[in-house]
Coordinates of C-alpha atoms in Angstrom, one line a residue:
Chain A
X217 CA -37.0 -107.5 150.7
X218 CA -35.4 -105.4 148.1
X219 CA -37.0 -107.3 145.2
X220 CA -40.4 -106.3 146.4
X221 CA -39.6 -102.7 146.6
X222 CA -37.5 -102.0 143.5
X223 CA -38.2 -102.0 139.8
X224 CA -35.7 -104.1 137.8
X225 CA -32.9 -102.4 136.0
X226 CA -34.7 -103.0 132.7
X227 CA -37.8 -101.3 134.1
X228 CA -35.8 -98.3 135.2
X229 CA -34.3 -98.2 131.7
X230 CA -37.8 -98.4 130.2
X231 CA -39.0 -95.7 132.5
X232 CA -36.1 -93.4 131.7
X233 CA -36.6 -93.9 128.0
X234 CA -40.3 -93.1 128.3
X235 CA -39.5 -90.0 130.5
X236 CA -36.9 -88.8 128.1
X237 CA -39.3 -89.1 125.2
X238 CA -42.0 -87.2 127.1
X239 CA -39.5 -84.7 128.3
X240 CA -38.5 -84.0 124.7
X241 CA -42.2 -83.4 123.9
X242 CA -42.4 -81.0 126.8
X243 CA -44.7 -83.2 128.8
X244 CA -44.5 -84.3 132.4
X245 CA -47.4 -86.6 132.9
X246 CA -47.8 -89.7 135.0
X247 CA -45.5 -92.5 134.2
X248 CA -48.2 -94.9 134.9
X249 CA -50.3 -93.2 132.3
X250 CA -47.8 -94.3 129.6
X251 CA -47.9 -98.0 130.6
X252 CA -50.3 -100.6 129.5
X253 CA -52.6 -102.0 132.1
X254 CA -50.7 -105.2 132.7
X255 CA -47.4 -103.5 133.1
X256 CA -48.9 -100.8 135.3
X257 CA -50.3 -103.5 137.6
X258 CA -47.0 -105.3 137.7
X259 CA -45.1 -102.1 138.4
X260 CA -47.4 -101.0 141.2
X261 CA -47.4 -104.5 142.7
X262 CA -43.6 -104.8 142.6
X263 CA -42.6 -101.3 143.6
X264 CA -45.4 -100.1 145.8
X265 CA -45.6 -97.0 143.6
X266 CA -48.3 -94.4 143.8
X267 CA -49.3 -91.3 141.9
X268 CA -48.4 -88.1 143.7
X269 CA -50.7 -85.1 143.7
X270 CA -48.7 -83.7 140.8
X271 CA -49.4 -86.8 138.7
X272 CA -45.9 -88.2 139.1
X273 CA -44.9 -91.6 140.2
X274 CA -43.3 -92.0 143.6
X275 CA -42.5 -94.9 145.8
X276 CA -43.9 -94.9 149.2
X277 CA -41.9 -97.2 151.3
X278 CA -38.6 -96.1 152.8
X279 CA -38.3 -93.5 150.0
X280 CA -35.7 -95.7 148.4
X281 CA -36.7 -94.9 144.9
X282 CA -38.5 -91.7 144.1
X283 CA -39.5 -91.1 140.6
X284 CA -40.9 -87.7 140.3
X285 CA -40.4 -85.1 137.6
X286 CA -38.8 -86.4 134.4
X287 CA -35.4 -85.0 135.3
X288 CA -35.5 -86.2 138.9
X289 CA -34.3 -89.5 140.1
X290 CA -33.4 -89.5 143.7
X291 CA -32.1 -92.4 145.7
X292 CA -31.6 -92.2 149.4
X293 CA -28.4 -94.2 149.6
X294 CA -25.1 -93.7 147.8
X295 CA -24.5 -97.4 147.3
X296 CA -27.9 -97.9 145.8
X297 CA -27.3 -95.0 143.5
X298 CA -24.0 -96.5 142.4
X299 CA -25.7 -99.8 141.7
X300 CA -28.3 -98.1 139.6
X301 CA -25.6 -96.3 137.6
X302 CA -23.8 -99.6 137.1
X303 CA -27.0 -101.0 135.6
X304 CA -26.8 -98.1 133.1
X305 CA -23.5 -99.3 131.9
X306 CA -21.0 -97.5 134.1
X307 CA -18.3 -99.4 136.0
X308 CA -18.0 -99.0 139.8
X309 CA -15.3 -96.3 139.6
X310 CA -17.2 -94.3 137.0
X311 CA -20.4 -94.5 139.0
X312 CA -18.6 -93.3 142.2
X313 CA -16.8 -90.5 140.4
X314 CA -19.9 -89.3 138.6
X315 CA -21.9 -89.3 141.9
X316 CA -19.1 -87.4 143.6
X317 CA -19.2 -84.7 140.9
X318 CA -22.9 -84.6 141.0
X319 CA -22.9 -84.2 144.8
X320 CA -20.0 -81.9 145.4
X321 CA -19.8 -79.9 142.1
X322 CA -17.1 -79.4 139.4
X323 CA -13.5 -80.3 140.4
X324 CA -10.0 -80.7 139.0
X325 CA -8.5 -84.2 139.0
X326 CA -6.2 -83.8 142.0
X327 CA -8.9 -83.1 144.7
X328 CA -11.0 -85.8 143.0
X329 CA -8.2 -88.3 143.5
X330 CA -7.8 -87.2 147.1
X331 CA -11.5 -87.5 147.8
X332 CA -11.9 -90.8 146.1
X333 CA -8.6 -92.1 147.7
X334 CA -7.1 -93.1 144.3
X335 CA -4.4 -92.1 141.9
X336 CA -4.6 -89.0 139.7
X337 CA -4.0 -91.2 136.6
X338 CA -6.8 -93.4 137.6
X339 CA -9.1 -90.4 137.9
X340 CA -8.0 -89.2 134.5
X341 CA -8.8 -92.6 132.9
X342 CA -12.2 -92.7 134.6
X343 CA -13.0 -89.0 133.6
X344 CA -12.0 -89.8 130.0
X345 CA -14.4 -92.7 129.9
X346 CA -17.2 -90.6 131.5
X347 CA -16.6 -87.8 128.9
X348 CA -16.9 -90.5 126.1
X349 CA -20.2 -91.6 127.7
X350 CA -21.5 -88.0 127.7
X351 CA -21.8 -88.0 131.5
X352 CA -19.0 -85.5 132.4
X353 CA -18.1 -82.2 130.7
X354 CA -14.5 -80.7 130.8
X355 CA -14.1 -77.0 131.0
X356 CA -12.0 -75.1 128.4
X357 CA -10.0 -73.4 131.2
X358 CA -6.7 -74.4 132.5
X359 CA -6.5 -76.3 134.7
X360 CA -9.4 -78.3 133.3
X361 CA -12.4 -78.5 135.7
X362 CA -14.7 -81.5 135.3
X363 CA -18.5 -81.2 135.9
X364 CA -21.2 -83.8 136.0
X365 CA -23.7 -83.5 133.2
X366 CA -27.2 -83.1 134.6
X367 CA -28.6 -86.4 135.6
X368 CA -31.4 -86.8 133.0
X369 CA -29.2 -85.7 130.2
X370 CA -26.5 -88.1 131.4
X371 CA -29.0 -91.0 131.6
X372 CA -30.3 -90.1 128.2
X373 CA -26.8 -90.3 126.9
X374 CA -26.3 -93.6 128.6
X375 CA -29.5 -95.0 127.2
X376 CA -28.6 -93.8 123.7
X377 CA -25.2 -95.4 124.0
X378 CA -26.8 -98.6 125.1
X379 CA -29.2 -98.6 122.2
X380 CA -26.3 -98.1 119.8
X381 CA -24.3 -100.8 121.6
X382 CA -27.2 -103.2 121.3
X383 CA -27.4 -102.7 117.6
X384 CA -23.6 -103.1 117.3
X385 CA -23.7 -106.2 119.4
X386 CA -26.4 -107.7 117.2
X387 CA -24.3 -106.9 114.2
X388 CA -21.2 -108.5 115.8
X389 CA -23.3 -111.6 116.7
X390 CA -24.4 -112.0 113.1
X391 CA -20.8 -111.6 111.9
X392 CA -19.6 -114.2 114.4
X393 CA -22.4 -116.6 113.5
X394 CA -21.4 -116.2 109.8
X395 CA -17.8 -116.9 110.8
X396 CA -18.9 -120.0 112.7
X397 CA -20.7 -121.3 109.6
X398 CA -18.0 -120.4 107.1
X399 CA -14.7 -120.9 109.0
X400 CA -15.0 -122.4 112.4
X401 CA -15.6 -125.7 113.9
X402 CA -14.4 -127.5 110.8
X403 CA -12.0 -130.2 111.9
X404 CA -8.5 -129.1 111.1
X405 CA -6.8 -130.9 108.2
X406 CA -4.2 -132.5 110.4
X407 CA -4.9 -134.9 113.2
X408 CA -4.5 -133.3 116.5
X409 CA -4.2 -134.8 119.9
X410 CA -6.0 -133.9 123.1
X411 CA -5.5 -135.3 126.5
X412 CA -5.5 -134.5 130.2
X413 CA -2.3 -134.7 132.3
X414 CA -3.3 -135.8 135.8
X415 CA -0.1 -135.7 137.9
X416 CA 3.3 -134.1 138.2
X417 CA 4.8 -137.4 137.2
X418 CA 2.9 -137.4 133.9
X419 CA 3.8 -133.7 133.4
X420 CA 7.5 -134.4 133.9
X421 CA 7.3 -137.5 131.7
X422 CA 5.9 -135.4 128.9
X423 CA 7.8 -132.2 129.4
X424 CA 11.3 -133.7 129.1
X425 CA 10.9 -135.1 125.6
X426 CA 8.9 -132.0 124.6
X427 CA 11.8 -129.7 125.6
X428 CA 14.3 -132.1 123.9
X429 CA 12.3 -132.1 120.7
X430 CA 11.8 -128.3 120.6
X431 CA 13.3 -126.7 117.5
X432 CA 12.8 -123.0 117.8
X433 CA 10.9 -121.7 120.8
X434 CA 9.3 -122.4 124.1
X435 CA 7.2 -120.0 126.1
X436 CA 6.0 -120.7 129.6
X437 CA 3.9 -119.1 132.3
X438 CA 4.4 -121.0 135.5
X439 CA 4.3 -121.0 139.3
X440 CA 7.7 -121.0 140.9
X441 CA 7.3 -124.5 142.1
X442 CA 7.4 -125.8 138.6
X443 CA 10.8 -124.2 138.0
X444 CA 12.1 -126.2 141.0
X445 CA 10.6 -129.3 139.5
X446 CA 12.1 -128.6 136.1
X447 CA 15.5 -128.2 137.8
X448 CA 15.1 -131.4 139.8
X449 CA 14.1 -133.6 136.9
X450 CA 16.6 -132.5 134.2
X451 CA 14.2 -130.4 132.1
X452 CA 16.5 -127.4 132.6
X453 CA 19.2 -129.3 130.9
X454 CA 17.0 -129.8 127.8
X455 CA 16.2 -126.1 127.8
X456 CA 19.9 -125.3 128.1
X457 CA 20.5 -127.5 125.1
X458 CA 17.7 -125.7 123.1
X459 CA 19.2 -122.3 123.9
X460 CA 22.6 -123.7 122.8
X461 CA 21.1 -124.7 119.5
X462 CA 20.0 -121.1 119.0
X463 CA 16.4 -121.6 120.2
X464 CA 14.6 -119.2 122.5
X465 CA 13.0 -119.8 125.9
X466 CA 10.9 -117.1 127.6
X467 CA 9.3 -117.6 131.0
X468 CA 6.9 -115.6 133.1
X469 CA 6.6 -116.4 136.8
X470 CA 6.0 -114.8 140.2
X471 CA 9.5 -114.4 141.6
X472 CA 9.5 -114.4 145.4
X473 CA 12.3 -114.2 147.8
X474 CA 12.3 -118.0 148.3
X475 CA 12.6 -118.5 144.5
X476 CA 15.6 -116.3 143.9
X477 CA 18.0 -119.2 143.6
X478 CA 16.0 -121.2 141.1
X479 CA 15.3 -118.1 139.0
X480 CA 19.0 -117.3 139.0
X481 CA 19.7 -120.8 137.8
X482 CA 17.2 -120.3 134.9
X483 CA 18.8 -116.9 134.1
X484 CA 22.3 -118.5 134.2
X485 CA 21.5 -120.9 131.4
X486 CA 20.2 -118.1 129.2
X487 CA 16.5 -118.2 129.8
X488 CA 14.7 -114.9 129.4
X489 CA 12.7 -114.6 132.6
X490 CA 10.2 -112.0 133.7
X491 CA 8.3 -111.4 136.9
X492 CA 4.6 -110.9 136.7
X493 CA 3.0 -109.1 139.6
X494 CA -0.6 -110.0 138.6
X495 CA 0.4 -113.7 138.3
X496 CA -2.5 -115.7 139.6
X497 CA -1.6 -119.4 139.5
X498 CA -1.8 -119.6 135.7
X499 CA 0.2 -122.4 134.0
X500 CA 0.7 -122.8 130.3
X501 CA 3.4 -123.6 127.9
X502 CA 3.7 -123.6 124.1
X503 CA 6.4 -125.4 122.2
X504 CA 7.2 -124.3 118.6
X505 CA 3.9 -122.5 118.3
X506 CA 2.0 -125.8 118.2
X507 CA 2.2 -128.1 121.2
X508 CA 0.3 -126.6 124.2
X509 CA 0.1 -127.4 127.9
X510 CA -2.5 -125.5 129.9
X511 CA -3.5 -125.8 133.5
X512 CA -6.5 -124.0 135.0
X513 CA -6.1 -123.0 138.7
X514 CA -2.8 -124.7 139.4
X515 CA -2.5 -125.2 143.1
X516 CA 0.7 -127.1 143.8
X517 CA 0.9 -127.7 147.5
X518 CA 3.8 -130.1 147.6
X519 CA 6.6 -130.8 145.2
X520 CA 5.9 -134.5 144.7
X521 CA 5.5 -136.7 141.7
X522 CA 2.2 -137.9 142.9
X523 CA 0.7 -134.4 143.2
X524 CA -2.6 -134.4 141.3
X525 CA -3.0 -131.9 138.5
X526 CA -5.4 -131.3 135.6
X527 CA -3.5 -130.0 132.6
X528 CA -4.7 -130.0 129.1
X529 CA -2.3 -131.2 126.4
X530 CA -3.1 -130.2 122.8
X531 CA -1.2 -129.9 119.6
X532 CA -3.5 -127.4 118.0
X533 CA -2.0 -124.4 116.3
X534 CA -5.1 -122.2 116.9
X535 CA -5.0 -123.0 120.6
X536 CA -1.3 -122.3 120.6
X537 CA -2.0 -118.9 118.9
X538 CA -4.5 -118.1 121.7
X539 CA -2.0 -118.9 124.4
X540 CA 0.8 -117.0 122.6
X541 CA -1.4 -113.9 122.3
X542 CA -2.1 -114.1 126.0
X543 CA 1.5 -114.6 126.8
X544 CA 2.6 -111.6 124.8
X545 CA 0.1 -109.4 126.6
X546 CA 1.4 -110.6 130.0
X547 CA 5.0 -110.3 128.8
X548 CA 4.4 -106.6 128.2
X549 CA 3.1 -106.2 131.8
X550 CA 6.0 -108.0 133.4
X551 CA 9.4 -106.8 134.6
X552 CA 12.8 -108.5 134.0
X553 CA 13.5 -111.1 136.7
X554 CA 17.0 -109.6 137.4
X555 CA 15.3 -106.3 138.3
X556 CA 12.8 -108.2 140.6
X557 CA 15.6 -110.1 142.3
X558 CA 17.5 -106.9 143.0
X559 CA 14.3 -105.4 144.6
X560 CA 13.7 -108.5 146.7
X561 CA 17.3 -108.6 147.9
X562 CA 17.1 -104.9 148.9
X563 CA 13.9 -105.7 150.9
X564 CA 15.5 -108.7 152.5
X565 CA 13.7 -111.9 153.6
X566 CA 10.0 -111.6 154.4
X567 CA 9.1 -111.8 158.1
X568 CA 8.5 -115.3 159.3
Chain B
X55 CA -9.2 -131.5 118.9
X56 CA -10.9 -129.3 116.4
X57 CA -9.9 -125.7 115.9
X58 CA -11.5 -122.7 117.5
X59 CA -11.5 -119.0 117.1
X60 CA -9.6 -116.4 119.1
X61 CA -11.9 -113.6 120.4
X62 CA -10.2 -110.3 121.1
X63 CA -12.8 -107.9 122.6
X64 CA -15.3 -107.9 125.5
X65 CA -18.0 -107.1 123.0
X66 CA -17.3 -110.1 120.8
X67 CA -17.0 -112.3 123.9
X68 CA -20.5 -111.2 125.0
X69 CA -21.8 -111.8 121.5
X70 CA -20.3 -115.3 121.5
X71 CA -21.7 -116.0 125.0
X72 CA -25.1 -114.9 123.7
X73 CA -24.8 -117.3 120.8
X74 CA -23.8 -120.1 123.1
X75 CA -26.7 -119.6 125.5
X76 CA -29.1 -119.3 122.6
X77 CA -28.1 -122.6 121.1
X78 CA -28.0 -124.4 124.4
X79 CA -30.7 -127.0 124.9
X80 CA -29.8 -128.7 128.2
X81 CA -27.4 -126.9 130.4
X82 CA -25.3 -123.7 130.4
X83 CA -22.5 -123.3 133.0
X84 CA -20.7 -120.0 133.4
X85 CA -17.9 -118.6 135.6
X86 CA -17.5 -114.9 134.9
X87 CA -16.4 -111.7 136.7
X88 CA -19.4 -109.9 138.2
X89 CA -19.0 -106.7 136.1
X90 CA -19.6 -108.9 133.0
X91 CA -22.9 -110.0 134.4
X92 CA -24.2 -106.5 134.2
X93 CA -23.3 -106.5 130.5
X94 CA -25.0 -109.9 130.2
X95 CA -28.1 -108.4 131.6
X96 CA -27.9 -105.4 129.3
X97 CA -27.6 -107.5 126.2
X98 CA -30.5 -109.9 127.0
X99 CA -28.4 -112.9 128.0
X100 CA -30.4 -113.2 131.2
X101 CA -33.6 -113.3 129.0
X102 CA -32.0 -116.0 126.9
X103 CA -31.2 -118.0 130.1
X104 CA -34.8 -117.6 131.2
X105 CA -36.0 -119.0 127.9
X106 CA -33.6 -122.0 128.3
X107 CA -34.8 -122.7 131.8
X108 CA -38.5 -122.3 130.8
X109 CA -37.9 -124.9 128.1
X110 CA -36.6 -127.3 130.8
X111 CA -32.9 -126.6 130.5
X112 CA -30.6 -125.7 133.4
X113 CA -28.3 -122.8 134.1
X114 CA -25.7 -122.5 136.8
X115 CA -23.1 -119.9 137.4
X116 CA -20.3 -118.8 139.6
X117 CA -19.1 -115.3 140.2
X118 CA -17.7 -113.1 143.0
X119 CA -20.7 -111.4 144.5
X120 CA -20.1 -108.0 146.0
X121 CA -22.6 -105.2 146.9
X122 CA -22.9 -103.6 143.5
X123 CA -23.8 -106.9 141.8
X124 CA -26.3 -108.3 144.3
X125 CA -29.2 -107.1 142.2
X126 CA -28.1 -108.7 139.0
X127 CA -27.4 -111.9 140.9
X128 CA -30.9 -111.8 142.4
X129 CA -32.3 -111.4 138.9
X130 CA -30.4 -114.5 137.9
X131 CA -31.7 -116.4 140.9
X132 CA -35.3 -115.2 140.1
X133 CA -35.2 -116.7 136.6
X134 CA -34.0 -120.0 138.0
X135 CA -30.2 -119.9 137.6
X136 CA -28.2 -121.7 140.3
X137 CA -25.7 -119.1 141.4
X138 CA -22.7 -119.5 143.7
X139 CA -20.1 -117.1 145.0
X140 CA -16.4 -117.6 144.9
X141 CA -13.8 -115.4 146.6
X142 CA -10.8 -114.1 144.7
X143 CA -11.0 -116.6 141.9
X144 CA -7.9 -116.8 139.8
X145 CA -8.5 -119.5 137.2
X146 CA -10.1 -119.5 133.8
X147 CA -13.4 -117.7 133.1
X148 CA -15.8 -119.5 130.9
X149 CA -19.3 -120.1 129.4
X150 CA -20.0 -123.7 128.4
X151 CA -23.2 -124.8 126.6
X152 CA -24.3 -128.4 126.4
X153 CA -20.8 -129.7 127.2
X154 CA -19.8 -128.7 123.7
X155 CA -19.6 -125.0 122.8
X156 CA -17.4 -122.9 125.0
X157 CA -15.8 -119.5 125.3
X158 CA -13.0 -119.2 127.9
X159 CA -10.2 -116.9 128.9
X160 CA -7.3 -117.1 131.2
X161 CA -8.2 -115.2 134.4
X162 CA -5.4 -112.7 134.4
X163 CA -6.7 -111.4 131.1
X164 CA -9.8 -109.9 132.4
X165 CA -8.4 -106.9 134.2
X166 CA -10.3 -104.5 132.1
X167 CA -14.0 -104.9 132.7
X168 CA -15.2 -102.2 130.4
X169 CA -17.3 -103.0 127.4
X170 CA -14.7 -101.6 125.1
X171 CA -12.0 -103.6 127.0
X172 CA -9.6 -106.0 125.3
X173 CA -9.7 -109.6 126.1
X174 CA -8.1 -112.7 124.6
X175 CA -10.6 -115.6 124.7
X176 CA -11.0 -118.9 122.9
X177 CA -14.2 -120.0 121.3
X178 CA -14.5 -123.7 120.7
X179 CA -17.1 -126.3 119.8
X180 CA -14.9 -129.2 120.9
X181 CA -16.6 -131.5 123.5
X182 CA -13.2 -132.6 124.9
X183 CA -12.2 -129.0 125.5
X184 CA -15.6 -128.3 127.0
X185 CA -15.2 -131.3 129.3
X186 CA -11.8 -130.0 130.4
X187 CA -13.4 -126.6 131.3
X188 CA -16.3 -128.2 133.0
X189 CA -14.0 -130.4 135.2
X190 CA -12.5 -127.1 136.5
X191 CA -15.9 -125.5 136.8
X192 CA -17.2 -128.4 138.8
X193 CA -14.2 -128.2 141.2
X194 CA -14.9 -124.5 141.7
X195 CA -18.6 -125.1 142.1
X196 CA -18.0 -127.6 144.8
X197 CA -16.0 -125.1 146.8
X198 CA -18.2 -122.1 146.2
X199 CA -20.8 -120.6 148.5
X200 CA -24.5 -120.5 147.7
X201 CA -25.4 -117.0 146.4
X202 CA -28.3 -116.6 148.9
X203 CA -26.0 -117.2 151.8
X204 CA -23.5 -114.7 150.4
X205 CA -26.1 -112.1 149.9
X206 CA -27.3 -112.6 153.4
X207 CA -23.7 -112.1 154.6
X208 CA -23.4 -108.9 152.7
X209 CA -26.8 -107.8 154.2
X210 CA -25.5 -108.5 157.7
X211 CA -22.4 -106.4 157.1
X212 CA -24.5 -103.3 156.6
X213 CA -27.9 -102.4 155.2
X214 CA -26.4 -99.8 152.8
X215 CA -25.0 -102.7 150.8
X216 CA -28.5 -103.8 149.8

């Protein structure tokens, strides 16, 4: 079992910190010598570690984790190494790129992108992040060549960053706790309503008067199926009326070939519609920056009034603000529906 | 419904999650992307969960377990957290403590898993809102796979994964 063979991520961090400190002092003694008796026993028991003849700690079984000289951390397997780097605060891409540079030497972004089977822009982003973490160094030449910083220096940098992040996190936590005491969780002055909508029938029954009562604005993120429902049950008429009164209606959805007609219908009445590639079954709507409908994991299999749902209804301005902020972020990522329709029509219907 | 606070960074979200776990007495439930579990481990949230469990509380969590995150999931299991695996989850991510305090975010928000990433999340102490989140959590929990089973599957697909 892996658990029996490997020290935990925290133990690795502890060891690296100890090693770095010793290294700075110019020492290279046994790691075990720096541990108290209990910790030493636990470490030996868990990781089957032993002292080498040079006084360094190594792991005997399968050579999966060899801890030798302070600057030497070797792992037999690339995936394991990547996992270790992730525990040092790198994401998967950063870990893979760093390992690649370490293994194959300095490179420019293009061959890196080719080797890692990704885009050049992606490599650039990851390199920038690794430079910020002190794990990669760019050359001053043109084109820029990127080199991995020596492993112990890189891990030291990672540990230092984690230490400063820990301090920062503690400070943030204190600030947030203060905020909680001072500002948050006080009941709002006005009475707000909260309930769960449990079927499409209930949703339609609520949405029609909501759209009719809207004064300025409706925003909506919805699966295509809901557009069809809105059209079938007259909600589109209410939206048309809102737009006619000078209000605005913005909608994000996943426009597919089968949904072209209903999307066109929405565009025809003046709705501002965008297609979201990363759409993942999200549903929420905000009316006049106050009334909210929010469904988690919408899975509409059939368009029927009895279709069960779980949608939160709230007339809470802060919750509305949260949904609006999310909407605006997604809106920036989306493309106009007309452009999407044009692309779909060029591609033709999907194979049956 | 009482008001809440909008959280706009991954760091703040972790700090809030830490506060929630710290103040939980009975049960904490979480559904988070696996990369955030690594941050949770780094910022002692696992230790806080361990303390909760030692005091007789419960912790259960859902995530998508892939090879780089097997180890952190094992740590969670070791401290007594019930963990399940879900494939390509697309709903809300959340941490809920004692059916009252919660932090949640709409799934499509969490594309950037770096510590300096932006996120839009909602921190609330409303029990009704927590109940709503938990109803979704329970549905996902019921459909999810036991973490040990998933880890075994990953092991079978190649030793290098473990």
